[in-house]
Coordinates of C-alpha atoms in Angstrom, one line a residue:
M1 CA -12.6 -32.0 4.3
R2 CA -12.0 -29.1 7.0
M3 CA -15.2 -27.1 6.7
P4 CA -13.7 -23.1 8.0
E5 CA -15.1 -21.8 11.2
M6 CA -18.6 -19.2 10.8
K7 CA -18.0 -16.3 12.0
P8 CA -20.7 -13.5 13.3
R9 CA -21.2 -11.7 9.9
L10 CA -21.3 -7.6 10.3
S11 CA -23.3 -5.1 8.8
V12 CA -22.0 -2.8 6.7
P13 CA -21.8 0.0 9.1
R14 CA -19.4 -2.3 11.6
I15 CA -17.3 -3.5 8.4
L16 CA -16.0 0.1 8.0
E17 CA -15.2 0.9 11.4
M18 CA -13.1 -1.8 11.6
N19 CA -11.4 -0.3 7.6
L20 CA -11.3 2.5 9.7
G21 CA -7.6 2.6 10.6
F22 CA -7.0 1.6 7.8
L23 CA -7.6 5.4 6.1
G24 CA -4.7 6.7 8.9
L25 CA -2.4 4.3 7.3
Q26 CA -3.0 4.6 4.1
F27 CA -3.1 8.6 4.3
S28 CA 0.7 7.8 6.2
F29 CA 1.8 6.2 2.5
G30 CA -0.1 8.9 0.4
L31 CA 2.5 11.1 1.8
Q32 CA 5.1 9.5 1.5
Q33 CA 4.4 8.4 -2.2
G34 CA 3.8 12.5 -3.2
N35 CA 5.9 13.5 -1.5
M36 CA 9.8 11.7 -0.6
A37 CA 11.2 11.8 -3.7
P38 CA 10.5 16.2 -3.5
I39 CA 12.1 16.4 -0.1
Y40 CA 15.2 14.2 -1.0
S41 CA 15.1 17.1 -4.3
Y42 CA 14.7 19.4 -2.2
L43 CA 18.1 18.0 0.0
G44 CA 20.0 17.5 -2.9
A45 CA 19.4 14.2 -4.3
S46 CA 19.5 13.5 -8.3
E47 CA 17.0 12.1 -10.0
A48 CA 18.9 8.5 -10.6
S49 CA 19.3 7.9 -6.2
L50 CA 15.6 8.2 -5.4
P51 CA 14.9 4.5 -5.9
L52 CA 18.1 3.8 -3.5
L53 CA 17.4 6.6 -1.2
Q54 CA 13.5 4.8 -0.8
L55 CA 14.9 1.5 -0.3
A56 CA 13.4 1.6 2.8
G57 CA 10.0 0.4 2.1
P58 CA 10.6 -1.9 0.1
M59 CA 13.0 -3.7 2.5
T60 CA 10.9 -3.0 6.1
G61 CA 8.7 -4.8 4.0
L62 CA 10.5 -7.9 3.1
L63 CA 12.0 -8.1 6.7
V64 CA 8.6 -6.8 8.5
Q65 CA 5.3 -8.5 7.4
P66 CA 6.6 -11.8 7.4
L67 CA 8.3 -11.9 10.7
I68 CA 5.4 -9.8 12.1
G69 CA 2.6 -12.3 10.5
A70 CA 4.1 -15.6 11.9
L71 CA 4.2 -14.0 15.4
S72 CA 0.6 -12.4 15.7
D73 CA -0.7 -15.9 14.2
R74 CA 1.3 -17.0 17.7
T75 CA 0.4 -14.1 19.8
D76 CA -2.2 -15.0 23.0
S77 CA -2.5 -11.9 24.0
R78 CA -5.2 -9.8 26.5
W79 CA -5.7 -7.1 24.2
G80 CA -5.6 -10.2 21.0
R81 CA -3.9 -11.7 18.8
R82 CA -3.6 -8.7 16.0
T83 CA -3.7 -5.8 18.4
P84 CA -0.9 -5.0 19.9
Y85 CA 1.1 -5.3 16.3
F86 CA -1.3 -1.9 15.2
L87 CA -0.6 0.0 18.4
V88 CA 2.8 -0.4 18.6
G89 CA 3.2 0.4 14.2
A90 CA 1.0 2.9 14.6
L91 CA 2.7 4.8 17.7
M92 CA 5.7 4.3 15.7
C93 CA 4.3 5.4 12.2
A94 CA 3.2 8.9 14.5
I95 CA 6.4 9.8 15.1
G96 CA 8.4 9.3 11.8
L97 CA 5.1 11.1 9.9
F98 CA 6.0 14.3 12.7
C99 CA 9.4 14.5 12.4
M100 CA 10.2 13.7 8.7
P101 CA 9.5 16.9 7.7
L102 CA 11.8 18.7 10.1
S103 CA 14.5 17.2 7.8
S104 CA 17.9 18.9 8.1
S105 CA 20.0 16.2 5.7
I106 CA 18.7 13.4 3.1
L107 CA 20.9 10.9 6.3
M108 CA 17.6 12.4 8.4
A109 CA 15.6 11.9 5.7
V110 CA 16.6 8.9 5.3
S111 CA 16.6 6.9 8.7
L112 CA 13.1 8.7 9.7
L113 CA 11.5 7.4 6.7
W114 CA 13.5 3.5 8.2
I115 CA 11.1 4.8 10.6
L116 CA 7.7 5.1 9.5
D117 CA 8.0 2.3 7.1
A118 CA 8.7 -0.1 9.6
G119 CA 6.0 1.2 11.5
N120 CA 3.5 1.3 9.1
N121 CA 4.8 -2.4 8.2
I122 CA 4.2 -3.0 11.4
T123 CA 0.4 -2.5 11.4
M124 CA 0.2 -3.3 8.0
E125 CA -0.1 -7.2 7.5
P126 CA -1.9 -7.8 10.7
Y127 CA -4.7 -5.7 9.4
R128 CA -5.0 -7.9 6.4
A129 CA -4.7 -10.8 8.2
Y130 CA -7.4 -9.1 10.8
V131 CA -10.4 -9.2 7.8
S132 CA -9.7 -12.6 7.0
D133 CA -9.3 -13.6 11.0
R134 CA -13.1 -11.3 11.9
L135 CA -14.9 -12.2 8.9
D136 CA -17.4 -15.0 7.2
P137 CA -15.5 -15.8 3.9
S138 CA -18.6 -14.8 2.0
Q139 CA -17.6 -11.4 3.5
H140 CA -14.1 -11.0 2.6
Q141 CA -14.9 -9.4 -0.9
I142 CA -16.1 -6.1 1.3
G143 CA -14.3 -6.4 3.5
F144 CA -10.2 -6.3 1.5
L145 CA -12.2 -4.5 -1.0
T146 CA -13.4 -1.9 2.0
Q147 CA -9.8 -2.0 2.9
S148 CA -9.1 -0.2 -0.7
A149 CA -12.2 1.9 -0.9
F150 CA -10.2 3.4 2.2
T151 CA -7.1 3.5 0.3
G152 CA -8.4 5.6 -1.9
L153 CA -10.5 7.8 0.5
A154 CA -7.0 8.5 2.7
Q155 CA -4.9 9.0 -0.4
M156 CA -6.9 11.7 -2.3
L157 CA -6.9 13.2 1.2
A158 CA -3.5 13.1 2.0
F159 CA -2.4 13.9 -2.2
L160 CA -5.1 16.8 -1.6
T161 CA -4.2 18.1 1.6
P162 CA -0.6 20.8 0.4
S163 CA -3.1 22.5 -2.5
L164 CA -5.8 22.6 0.0
L165 CA -3.4 24.8 2.4
V166 CA -2.4 26.3 -1.7
W167 CA -5.8 27.7 -1.9
A168 CA -6.4 28.6 2.3
G169 CA -3.8 31.3 1.2
M170 CA -0.1 29.4 1.8
N171 CA 2.2 30.1 -0.4
Q172 CA 3.3 27.7 -2.7
D173 CA 7.0 28.8 -2.1
W174 CA 7.6 29.6 1.6
V175 CA 9.8 27.2 2.6
D176 CA 12.3 26.0 5.2
A177 CA 15.5 26.2 5.4
H178 CA 16.5 23.0 3.8
N179 CA 13.5 24.2 1.0
I180 CA 11.4 21.6 1.8
P181 CA 7.7 23.8 1.8
Y182 CA 5.6 24.5 5.2
T183 CA 2.8 22.8 3.2
A184 CA 4.6 19.1 3.4
R185 CA 5.1 20.2 7.4
I186 CA 1.6 20.1 8.2
A187 CA 0.4 17.7 6.3
F188 CA 2.8 15.6 7.6
M189 CA 1.6 16.5 11.2
V190 CA -1.8 16.5 10.5
G191 CA -1.1 12.0 9.0
A192 CA 0.7 11.3 12.6
V193 CA -2.6 12.5 14.2
L194 CA -4.5 10.9 11.8
S195 CA -2.6 7.5 11.8
L196 CA -2.4 7.1 15.4
T197 CA -6.2 8.6 15.7
T198 CA -8.2 5.9 13.3
I199 CA -6.4 2.8 14.3
V200 CA -7.3 3.3 17.7
Y201 CA -10.7 3.9 17.1
S202 CA -11.0 0.5 15.0
V203 CA -9.7 -1.8 17.6
R204 CA -11.3 -0.6 20.1
R205 CA -15.0 0.2 18.2
V206 CA -15.0 -4.0 16.0
P207 CA -12.8 -5.7 19.1
E208 CA -11.0 -9.3 18.0
L209 CA -13.0 -11.9 18.7
P210 CA -12.1 -14.5 21.3
L211 CA -9.9 -17.6 20.5
S212 CA -11.3 -20.6 20.4
L213 CA -10.9 -23.2 23.0
A214 CA -9.0 -25.5 20.2
E215 CA -7.5 -22.3 18.8
R216 CA -5.3 -21.1 22.2
A217 CA -4.1 -24.6 22.1
R218 CA -2.7 -24.0 18.8
I219 CA -1.0 -21.3 20.1
A220 CA 0.5 -22.8 23.2
A221 CA 1.9 -25.4 22.2
A222 CA 3.7 -24.0 18.8
P223 CA 7.7 -23.3 19.2
K224 CA 7.9 -19.5 20.2
G225 CA 10.2 -17.0 19.6
L226 CA 12.1 -15.5 16.3
G227 CA 13.7 -18.6 15.2
A228 CA 10.5 -20.6 15.3
A229 CA 9.4 -17.6 13.4
L230 CA 11.9 -17.6 10.7
R231 CA 11.3 -21.6 10.8
E232 CA 6.9 -21.1 10.0
I233 CA 8.3 -18.5 6.8
G234 CA 10.1 -21.6 6.0
T235 CA 7.7 -23.7 5.7
A236 CA 4.8 -22.3 5.0
I237 CA 7.1 -20.9 1.4
V238 CA 8.2 -24.8 1.0
Q239 CA 3.7 -26.0 0.9
M240 CA 2.6 -22.8 -0.7
P241 CA -0.5 -23.1 -2.5
M242 CA -0.2 -23.0 -6.5
A243 CA -3.2 -20.0 -6.6
M244 CA -0.9 -18.2 -4.6
R245 CA 2.3 -19.2 -6.7
K246 CA 1.0 -17.5 -9.8
L247 CA 0.3 -14.7 -8.5
A248 CA 3.8 -13.5 -7.4
L249 CA 4.6 -13.0 -11.3
M250 CA 1.5 -10.5 -11.7
S251 CA 3.1 -9.3 -8.7
L252 CA 6.3 -8.3 -10.6
F253 CA 5.2 -6.7 -13.1
Q254 CA 2.3 -5.0 -11.4
W255 CA 4.8 -3.7 -8.5
Y256 CA 7.8 -2.8 -10.7
A257 CA 5.7 0.0 -12.4
M258 CA 3.3 1.2 -9.9
M259 CA 7.5 2.4 -7.4
A260 CA 8.2 3.4 -10.7
Y261 CA 5.3 5.7 -11.7
W262 CA 5.3 6.7 -7.5
A263 CA 9.0 7.4 -7.6
Y264 CA 8.8 9.5 -11.3
V265 CA 5.6 11.0 -11.8
I266 CA 6.2 14.7 -10.2
Y267 CA 9.4 15.1 -12.6
A268 CA 7.7 13.6 -16.0
I269 CA 5.0 16.2 -15.1
G270 CA 7.7 18.8 -14.5
R271 CA 8.9 18.4 -18.2
S272 CA 5.7 17.8 -20.2
V273 CA 3.6 20.4 -17.6
Y274 CA 5.8 23.1 -16.8
G275 CA 9.1 22.1 -18.7
T276 CA 11.1 22.1 -15.7
A277 CA 14.1 19.6 -14.1
D278 CA 15.2 21.8 -11.4
A279 CA 13.8 20.6 -8.0
T280 CA 14.6 24.5 -6.9
S281 CA 12.0 26.1 -9.3
S282 CA 8.7 27.4 -8.3
G283 CA 8.1 25.3 -12.0
F284 CA 8.8 22.3 -9.9
H285 CA 6.4 23.5 -7.1
S286 CA 3.9 23.4 -8.8
A287 CA 4.2 19.9 -10.9
V288 CA 4.5 18.0 -6.7
L289 CA 1.0 19.9 -6.3
T290 CA -0.8 19.4 -9.4
N291 CA 1.1 15.2 -9.1
G292 CA -0.8 15.9 -5.8
V293 CA -4.5 17.0 -6.9
M294 CA -4.6 14.1 -10.5
A295 CA -3.4 11.2 -7.2
A296 CA -6.1 13.1 -4.9
W297 CA -8.8 12.3 -7.9
Y298 CA -7.9 9.5 -9.0
N299 CA -7.6 8.1 -5.7
G300 CA -11.2 9.3 -5.9
I301 CA -11.6 7.0 -8.3
A302 CA -10.5 4.0 -6.4
C303 CA -12.5 5.2 -3.9
V304 CA -15.1 4.6 -6.0
A305 CA -14.7 1.4 -7.8
A306 CA -13.8 -0.2 -5.3
F307 CA -17.4 -0.7 -4.2
A308 CA -18.1 -1.0 -8.2
M309 CA -16.6 -4.2 -7.8
V310 CA -18.6 -6.1 -4.8
P311 CA -20.9 -7.5 -7.5
L312 CA -18.6 -7.2 -10.4
A313 CA -16.2 -9.4 -8.4
R314 CA -18.6 -11.9 -7.8
R315 CA -20.1 -12.4 -10.9
I316 CA -17.4 -12.4 -13.4
G317 CA -14.4 -13.4 -10.8
A318 CA -11.8 -12.0 -8.8
A319 CA -8.6 -12.9 -11.3
K320 CA -10.2 -11.5 -14.7
L321 CA -11.4 -8.2 -13.4
H322 CA -8.7 -7.4 -11.8
A323 CA -6.9 -8.1 -15.6
V324 CA -9.5 -5.8 -17.3
C325 CA -8.4 -2.5 -14.5
L326 CA -4.7 -4.0 -15.1
V327 CA -4.8 -3.2 -18.6
L328 CA -6.7 0.3 -18.1
A329 CA -4.1 1.6 -15.1
G330 CA -1.6 1.3 -18.4
A331 CA -3.3 2.9 -20.9
G332 CA -3.0 5.4 -19.2
M333 CA 0.7 5.1 -17.4
M334 CA 1.4 4.9 -21.0
A335 CA -0.8 8.7 -22.5
L336 CA 0.4 10.6 -19.2
P337 CA 3.8 11.7 -20.0
H338 CA 2.0 13.1 -24.2
V339 CA 0.0 14.8 -21.8
L340 CA 0.9 19.4 -22.4
T341 CA -1.8 20.8 -20.0
A342 CA -2.3 20.4 -16.3
A343 CA -6.3 19.9 -16.3
M344 CA -5.8 17.3 -19.7
L345 CA -4.1 15.1 -16.6
F346 CA -6.7 13.7 -14.9
V347 CA -8.3 12.0 -18.7
P348 CA -5.4 9.1 -18.2
A349 CA -5.5 9.7 -14.2
I350 CA -8.8 8.0 -14.3
G351 CA -7.8 4.4 -15.4
I352 CA -4.7 4.3 -13.2
G353 CA -7.3 4.8 -10.2
I354 CA -9.7 2.2 -11.7
G355 CA -6.3 -0.1 -11.4
W356 CA -5.4 0.9 -8.0
A357 CA -8.7 0.3 -6.8
S358 CA -8.5 -3.1 -7.7
M359 CA -5.2 -4.3 -6.8
M360 CA -5.7 -3.0 -3.0
G361 CA -8.3 -5.9 -3.4
N362 CA -9.1 -8.0 -5.8
P363 CA -5.4 -9.7 -5.3
Y364 CA -6.0 -10.9 -1.5
V365 CA -10.0 -11.4 -2.4
I366 CA -8.1 -14.5 -4.7
L367 CA -5.5 -15.1 -1.9
A368 CA -8.3 -15.3 1.0
G369 CA -10.1 -18.1 -0.3
A370 CA -6.5 -19.6 -1.1
I371 CA -4.7 -20.1 2.3
P372 CA -5.4 -22.2 5.1
P373 CA -7.3 -19.7 7.9
E374 CA -4.8 -20.6 10.6
R375 CA -1.8 -19.2 8.8
T376 CA -3.7 -16.2 7.3
G377 CA -0.7 -13.8 8.6
V378 CA 1.7 -15.6 7.6
Y379 CA 0.7 -15.7 4.3
M380 CA -0.7 -12.4 4.6
G381 CA 3.1 -10.8 5.0
I382 CA 4.8 -13.7 2.5
F383 CA 2.4 -11.9 -0.1
N384 CA 3.8 -8.7 0.4
M385 CA 7.0 -10.5 0.0
M386 CA 5.5 -10.4 -3.6
I387 CA 5.0 -6.7 -3.2
V388 CA 8.6 -5.1 -1.9
V389 CA 10.3 -7.3 -3.8
P390 CA 9.6 -6.2 -7.7
M391 CA 10.1 -2.4 -5.4
L392 CA 13.6 -4.0 -4.6
I393 CA 14.9 -5.5 -7.8
F394 CA 13.4 -1.5 -8.6
S395 CA 16.0 0.2 -7.1
A396 CA 18.1 -2.3 -7.7
T397 CA 17.6 -1.5 -11.3
M398 CA 16.7 1.8 -12.2
P399 CA 20.0 3.7 -11.6
L400 CA 21.6 1.6 -13.5
I401 CA 19.1 2.0 -16.5
Y402 CA 18.0 5.7 -16.7
G403 CA 20.7 7.8 -18.3
P404 CA 22.3 4.6 -20.4
W405 CA 18.7 2.9 -21.7
L406 CA 15.7 5.1 -20.7
G407 CA 17.6 8.4 -21.6
S408 CA 17.6 10.4 -18.4
D409 CA 13.2 11.5 -19.1
P410 CA 11.4 10.1 -16.5
R411 CA 8.2 10.2 -18.9
N412 CA 9.8 7.2 -20.7
V413 CA 10.1 5.5 -17.0
L414 CA 6.5 6.5 -17.3
T415 CA 5.7 4.4 -20.4
V416 CA 7.6 1.3 -19.5
C417 CA 5.2 1.4 -16.4
G418 CA 2.1 1.5 -18.5
V419 CA 3.9 -2.0 -20.7
L420 CA 4.6 -3.2 -17.4
M421 CA 0.7 -2.9 -15.9
V422 CA -0.5 -4.6 -19.7
C423 CA 1.7 -7.2 -18.9
A424 CA 0.3 -7.9 -15.2
A425 CA -3.2 -8.4 -16.8
A426 CA -1.4 -11.4 -18.9
A427 CA -0.2 -12.8 -15.7
V428 CA -3.2 -12.9 -13.0
V429 CA -5.8 -14.4 -16.3
W430 CA -3.3 -17.7 -15.9
V431 CA -4.7 -17.8 -11.7
R432 CA -7.6 -20.4 -11.9
E433 CA -10.0 -19.1 -8.5
R434 CA -11.1 -21.7 -6.3
P435 CA -13.5 -21.7 -3.5
A436 CA -12.8 -20.1 -0.2
V437 CA -13.6 -23.9 1.3
E438 CA -12.7 -25.9 -1.8
A439 CA -9.2 -24.4 -1.1
R440 CA -8.8 -24.6 2.5
A441 CA -9.7 -28.6 2.4

């Protein structure tokens, strides 16, 4: 049995500092979730085409994250193993965010989304591996659940920013020549600054640990180049730990549900609360802002819930805790289409927030205890494939079933999302957690 190398324990403030860049990264994701579908609608896209127009996220995740994971596992540079990827990804993300609200056509918006999502994914995968690299296994739970908390906080701020601007006096119906509200323009530009500055701050304040002589020797001896990275991905998939294989079914259900929820929740609120399906109407603008406030609420719940989950995960196990949280999220999604007033939307959103906090933390706690440390990067990237493949399946299937099976009604989509979350809960109970030392023996 090979014991994992002991690493210096970090204080909670230092763990917060090392994950601050995750706040900027997730602010970017929050802006996409709350605004990309409306931006496409403002530019003339139909509801049924939205999944195809948002292929950039899952496609770049599928292609970029495993590759970056394999490459970063084999990187030995003066700046560190993961840091070069943080910085390149953050710069691309900032460029995509700054330019997105200036889009004048669907083609321009789609092109910028590919740049933005490529940058997000180049940064995301090394950030997950960075926690496993930097922290002792006994601190993995607080490390990953801190990322979950920052996800909730960042997305709360991202969703809330347009409403804050309206509350400060901006007109929600003030739009440019392409129907994109100026509130969205300011929010995206704030995100561009935040994503770059927080990541730079994190890597400067909590730099990576120096590689040991054995790690340097292993990296020096490993084959280099794109072909070697691709072969490493294939080998890692074949040798994937059983616990990780079992997480795949859970991921299929929960991420199909989340992608569908993000794509159609605004349209469901528009119909049920504001009685409109017209993307250029004032009622639709109100639906976008209402969803932003509701999403800020459930992300705030997620931020608080993530910290509360640290002792619970230790007591009952991350898998059982995740199953309970997914059931709560599913119940919230099934209830939302039946809510007729804006104020009552916040009740089912509580369950969604608890589920979202768990999704961004507990599966990674399970994963970190099941994978060999020298392959952390590539396995984190492969695990992301289990996130984006369901999103690709959603993009391919939803345009086919939206009309014939779901009656072109986004409220029916949300009901399906709730059912899939419950299925994900059933699937994760099947996963048997193992201690980190046992898993890496």
